[in-house]
PDB file of C-alpha atoms in Angstrom:
ATOM      1  CA  LYS H   1      80.879  62.470 114.046  1.00  0.00           C
ATOM      2  CA  ALA H   2      79.694  65.903 112.459  1.00  0.00           C
ATOM      3  CA  LYS H   3      79.107  64.404 109.169  1.00  0.00           C
ATOM      4  CA  ASP H   4      82.564  62.714 109.093  1.00  0.00           C
ATOM      5  CA  ASP H   5      84.490  65.960 108.688  1.00  0.00           C
ATOM      6  CA  ASN H   6      87.707  64.482 109.956  1.00  0.00           C
ATOM      7  CA  LYS H   7      89.755  67.299 109.051  1.00  0.00           C
ATOM      8  CA  SER H   8      87.497  69.805 111.394  1.00  0.00           C
ATOM      9  CA  ILE H   9      87.390  67.241 113.994  1.00  0.00           C
ATOM     10  CA  ALA H  10      90.909  67.091 114.115  1.00  0.00           C
ATOM     11  CA  LEU H  11      91.240  70.729 113.939  1.00  0.00           C
ATOM     12  CA  LEU H  12      88.946  71.042 116.746  1.00  0.00           C
ATOM     13  CA  GLU H  13      90.372  68.319 119.073  1.00  0.00           C
ATOM     14  CA  SER H  14      94.153  69.840 118.582  1.00  0.00           C
ATOM     15  CA  SER H  15      92.769  73.358 119.056  1.00  0.00           C
ATOM     16  CA  TYR H  16      91.196  72.449 122.517  1.00  0.00           C
ATOM     17  CA  LEU H  17      94.492  70.712 123.601  1.00  0.00           C
ATOM     18  CA  ASP H  18      96.516  73.817 122.513  1.00  0.00           C
ATOM     19  CA  ALA H  19      94.078  76.198 124.363  1.00  0.00           C
ATOM     20  CA  ALA H  20      94.671  74.302 127.114  1.00  0.00           C
ATOM     21  CA  LYS H  21      98.421  74.403 126.945  1.00  0.00           C
ATOM     22  CA  GLU H  22      98.266  77.860 126.534  1.00  0.00           C
ATOM     23  CA  SER H  23      95.971  78.492 129.318  1.00  0.00           C
ATOM     24  CA  ILE H  24      98.418  76.487 131.538  1.00  0.00           C
ATOM     25  CA  ASN H  25     101.411  78.879 130.454  1.00  0.00           C
ATOM     26  CA  TYR H  26      99.054  81.979 130.994  1.00  0.00           C
ATOM     27  CA  TYR H  27      97.876  81.301 134.391  1.00  0.00           C
ATOM     28  CA  ARG H  28     101.212  79.609 135.750  1.00  0.00           C
ATOM     29  CA  GLN H  29     102.635  83.141 134.685  1.00  0.00           C
ATOM     30  CA  LEU H  30     100.319  84.932 136.745  1.00  0.00           C
ATOM     31  CA  SER H  31     100.590  82.919 139.732  1.00  0.00           C
ATOM     32  CA  GLN H  32     104.240  82.990 139.704  1.00  0.00           C
ATOM     33  CA  GLN H  33     104.299  86.738 139.008  1.00  0.00           C
ATOM     34  CA  LEU H  34     101.840  87.225 142.251  1.00  0.00           C
ATOM     35  CA  TYR H  35     102.880  84.576 144.514  1.00  0.00           C
ATOM     36  CA  HIS H  36     106.261  82.888 142.996  1.00  0.00           C
ATOM     37  CA  ARG H  37     104.446  79.654 143.063  1.00  0.00           C
ATOM     38  CA  ASP H  38     101.779  77.762 141.479  1.00  0.00           C
ATOM     39  CA  ILE H  39      98.519  78.177 143.626  1.00  0.00           C
ATOM     40  CA  PRO H  40      96.293  75.006 143.243  1.00  0.00           C
ATOM     41  CA  TYR H  41      94.266  75.864 140.187  1.00  0.00           C
ATOM     42  CA  VAL H  42      90.582  74.717 139.977  1.00  0.00           C
ATOM     43  CA  LEU H  43      89.899  73.133 136.770  1.00  0.00           C
ATOM     44  CA  LEU H  44      86.006  73.936 135.670  1.00  0.00           C
ATOM     45  CA  MET H  45      84.733  71.860 132.793  1.00  0.00           C
ATOM     46  CA  HIS H  46      81.312  71.714 131.221  1.00  0.00           C
ATOM     47  CA  VAL H  47      79.722  68.268 130.940  1.00  0.00           C
ATOM     48  CA  GLY H  48      79.209  67.368 127.164  1.00  0.00           C
ATOM     49  CA  ALA H  49      80.146  64.641 124.655  1.00  0.00           C
ATOM     50  CA  PHE H  50      83.096  66.541 123.277  1.00  0.00           C
ATOM     51  CA  ASP H  51      84.537  67.208 126.953  1.00  0.00           C
ATOM     52  CA  ALA H  52      83.968  63.414 127.674  1.00  0.00           C
ATOM     53  CA  GLU H  53      85.802  62.400 124.254  1.00  0.00           C
ATOM     54  CA  MET H  54      88.810  64.914 125.128  1.00  0.00           C
ATOM     55  CA  LEU H  55      89.002  64.365 128.986  1.00  0.00           C
ATOM     56  CA  PRO H  56      91.867  61.594 128.843  1.00  0.00           C
ATOM     57  CA  ARG H  57      93.856  63.612 126.409  1.00  0.00           C
ATOM     58  CA  LEU H  58      93.157  66.864 128.700  1.00  0.00           C
ATOM     59  CA  LEU H  59      94.407  65.019 131.682  1.00  0.00           C
ATOM     60  CA  LYS H  60      97.545  63.874 130.161  1.00  0.00           C
ATOM     61  CA  VAL H  61      98.305  67.498 129.000  1.00  0.00           C
ATOM     62  CA  TYR H  62      97.853  68.549 132.539  1.00  0.00           C
ATOM     63  CA  ARG H  63     100.046  65.893 133.874  1.00  0.00           C
ATOM     64  CA  SER H  64     102.674  66.354 131.538  1.00  0.00           C
ATOM     65  CA  ALA H  65     102.782  69.906 132.601  1.00  0.00           C
ATOM     66  CA  GLY H  66     103.647  68.635 136.226  1.00  0.00           C
ATOM     67  CA  PHE H  67      99.971  68.982 137.467  1.00  0.00           C
ATOM     68  CA  GLN H  68      98.727  66.610 140.330  1.00  0.00           C
ATOM     69  CA  PHE H  69      95.130  66.317 140.935  1.00  0.00           C
ATOM     70  CA  VAL H  70      93.659  67.305 144.543  1.00  0.00           C
ATOM     71  CA  THR H  71      89.995  67.691 145.665  1.00  0.00           C
ATOM     72  CA  LEU H  72      88.355  70.953 145.601  1.00  0.00           C
ATOM     73  CA  GLU H  73      88.413  70.803 149.388  1.00  0.00           C
ATOM     74  CA  GLU H  74      92.482  70.655 149.182  1.00  0.00           C
ATOM     75  CA  ALA H  75      92.673  73.288 146.626  1.00  0.00           C
ATOM     76  CA  GLU H  76      90.364  75.549 148.675  1.00  0.00           C
ATOM     77  CA  ASN H  77      92.824  75.288 151.640  1.00  0.00           C
ATOM     78  CA  ASP H  78      95.261  77.448 149.842  1.00  0.00           C
ATOM     79  CA  ASP H  79      95.760  80.956 151.013  1.00  0.00           C
ATOM     80  CA  PHE H  80      94.637  82.274 147.758  1.00  0.00           C
ATOM     81  CA  TYR H  81      91.141  80.936 148.081  1.00  0.00           C
ATOM     82  CA  ARG H  82      90.916  81.842 151.858  1.00  0.00           C
ATOM     83  CA  ASN H  83      88.504  85.026 151.209  1.00  0.00           C
ATOM     84  CA  ASP H  84      86.344  82.968 149.107  1.00  0.00           C
ATOM     85  CA  THR H  85      85.808  80.057 151.692  1.00  0.00           C
ATOM     86  CA  ASP H  86      86.052  81.991 155.010  1.00  0.00           C
ATOM     87  CA  LEU H  87      82.871  84.349 155.062  1.00  0.00           C
ATOM     88  CA  ARG H  88      84.091  86.171 158.027  1.00  0.00           C
ATOM     89  CA  LEU H  89      86.680  87.552 155.693  1.00  0.00           C
ATOM     90  CA  PRO H  90      86.143  90.855 153.664  1.00  0.00           C
ATOM     91  CA  VAL H  91      85.722  90.101 149.822  1.00  0.00           C
ATOM     92  CA  SER H  92      88.700  90.116 147.681  1.00  0.00           C
ATOM     93  CA  PRO H  93      89.428  89.651 144.199  1.00  0.00           C
ATOM     94  CA  ASP H  94      88.690  85.958 143.089  1.00  0.00           C
ATOM     95  CA  SER H  95      90.746  85.580 139.998  1.00  0.00           C
ATOM     96  CA  LEU H  96      94.536  85.813 139.365  1.00  0.00           C
ATOM     97  CA  GLU H  97      93.511  88.835 136.665  1.00  0.00           C
ATOM     98  CA  GLN H  98      91.419  90.490 139.311  1.00  0.00           C
ATOM     99  CA  VAL H  99      94.580  90.289 141.855  1.00  0.00           C
ATOM    100  CA  MET H 100      96.833  91.497 139.146  1.00  0.00           C
ATOM    101  CA  SER H 101      94.463  94.455 138.603  1.00  0.00           C
ATOM    102  CA  ALA H 102      93.907  95.209 141.992  1.00  0.00           C
ATOM    103  CA  ARG H 103      97.762  95.429 142.507  1.00  0.00           C
ATOM    104  CA  GLY H 104      97.882  97.806 139.619  1.00  0.00           C
ATOM    105  CA  LEU H 105     100.157  95.219 137.590  1.00  0.00           C
ATOM    106  CA  PRO H 106      99.704  94.773 133.890  1.00  0.00           C
ATOM    107  CA  LEU H 107      98.136  91.686 132.667  1.00  0.00           C
ATOM    108  CA  PRO H 108     100.117  89.758 129.841  1.00  0.00           C
ATOM    109  CA  ALA H 109      98.481  89.018 126.558  1.00  0.00           C
ATOM    110  CA  PRO H 110      95.832  86.466 127.329  1.00  0.00           C
ATOM    111  CA  PRO H 111      95.883  83.181 125.239  1.00  0.00           C
ATOM    112  CA  ALA H 112      94.749  83.411 121.536  1.00  0.00           C
ATOM    113  CA  PRO H 113      91.165  82.424 120.719  1.00  0.00           C
ATOM    114  CA  ALA H 114      90.236  78.946 119.600  1.00  0.00           C
ATOM    115  CA  PRO H 115      88.811  78.747 116.137  1.00  0.00           C
ATOM    116  CA  GLN H 116      85.189  79.351 115.940  1.00  0.00           C
ATOM    117  CA  PRO H 117      82.621  76.545 115.719  1.00  0.00           C
ATOM    118  CA  ASP H 118      81.076  77.975 112.697  1.00  0.00           C
ATOM    119  CA  THR H 119      84.008  77.462 110.714  1.00  0.00           C
ATOM    120  CA  LEU H 120      84.488  74.090 111.695  1.00  0.00           C
ATOM    121  CA  CYS H 121      82.317  70.722 111.261  1.00  0.00           C
ATOM    122  CA  ARG H 122      80.189  71.697 108.370  1.00  0.00           C
TER     123      ARG H 122
END
C-alpha cells in the first residue's frame, strides 16, 4: 500500500468519505430547492482498486444518510430523468446544476476539493 505511508492512506480514505458526505449534502440541497424532495440519485463510480477498497464504507455513508439503493431502471422512472430516457421529448438539462441555471437560480457553493494526489502517498 503506497510505500506503507499509512498517514497519507488514512487521509486519502477519510477525504474520500468526507467528499461523499459533502456531495450528499450539496445534491440534496439542490434537489430540495428544485423539487422539494430527494430525486433518486445515480451513483457513478470508477472501477479501480481504491474504489473497491472503499465501497463498503461508502455504502455505509449513504445508508447512514437514509439512502436506499434501487436499480438504474427504477431511478430512471422518476420525472427528473424523463427527458433523458424518452427520446420523443425535447432535450432538457440533465443535471441538477443545469436545471438550477436554466431556472436562473443561484448555485450554492460546491463541495470543497479533496486533497490532491501529488501531496499524498509519496
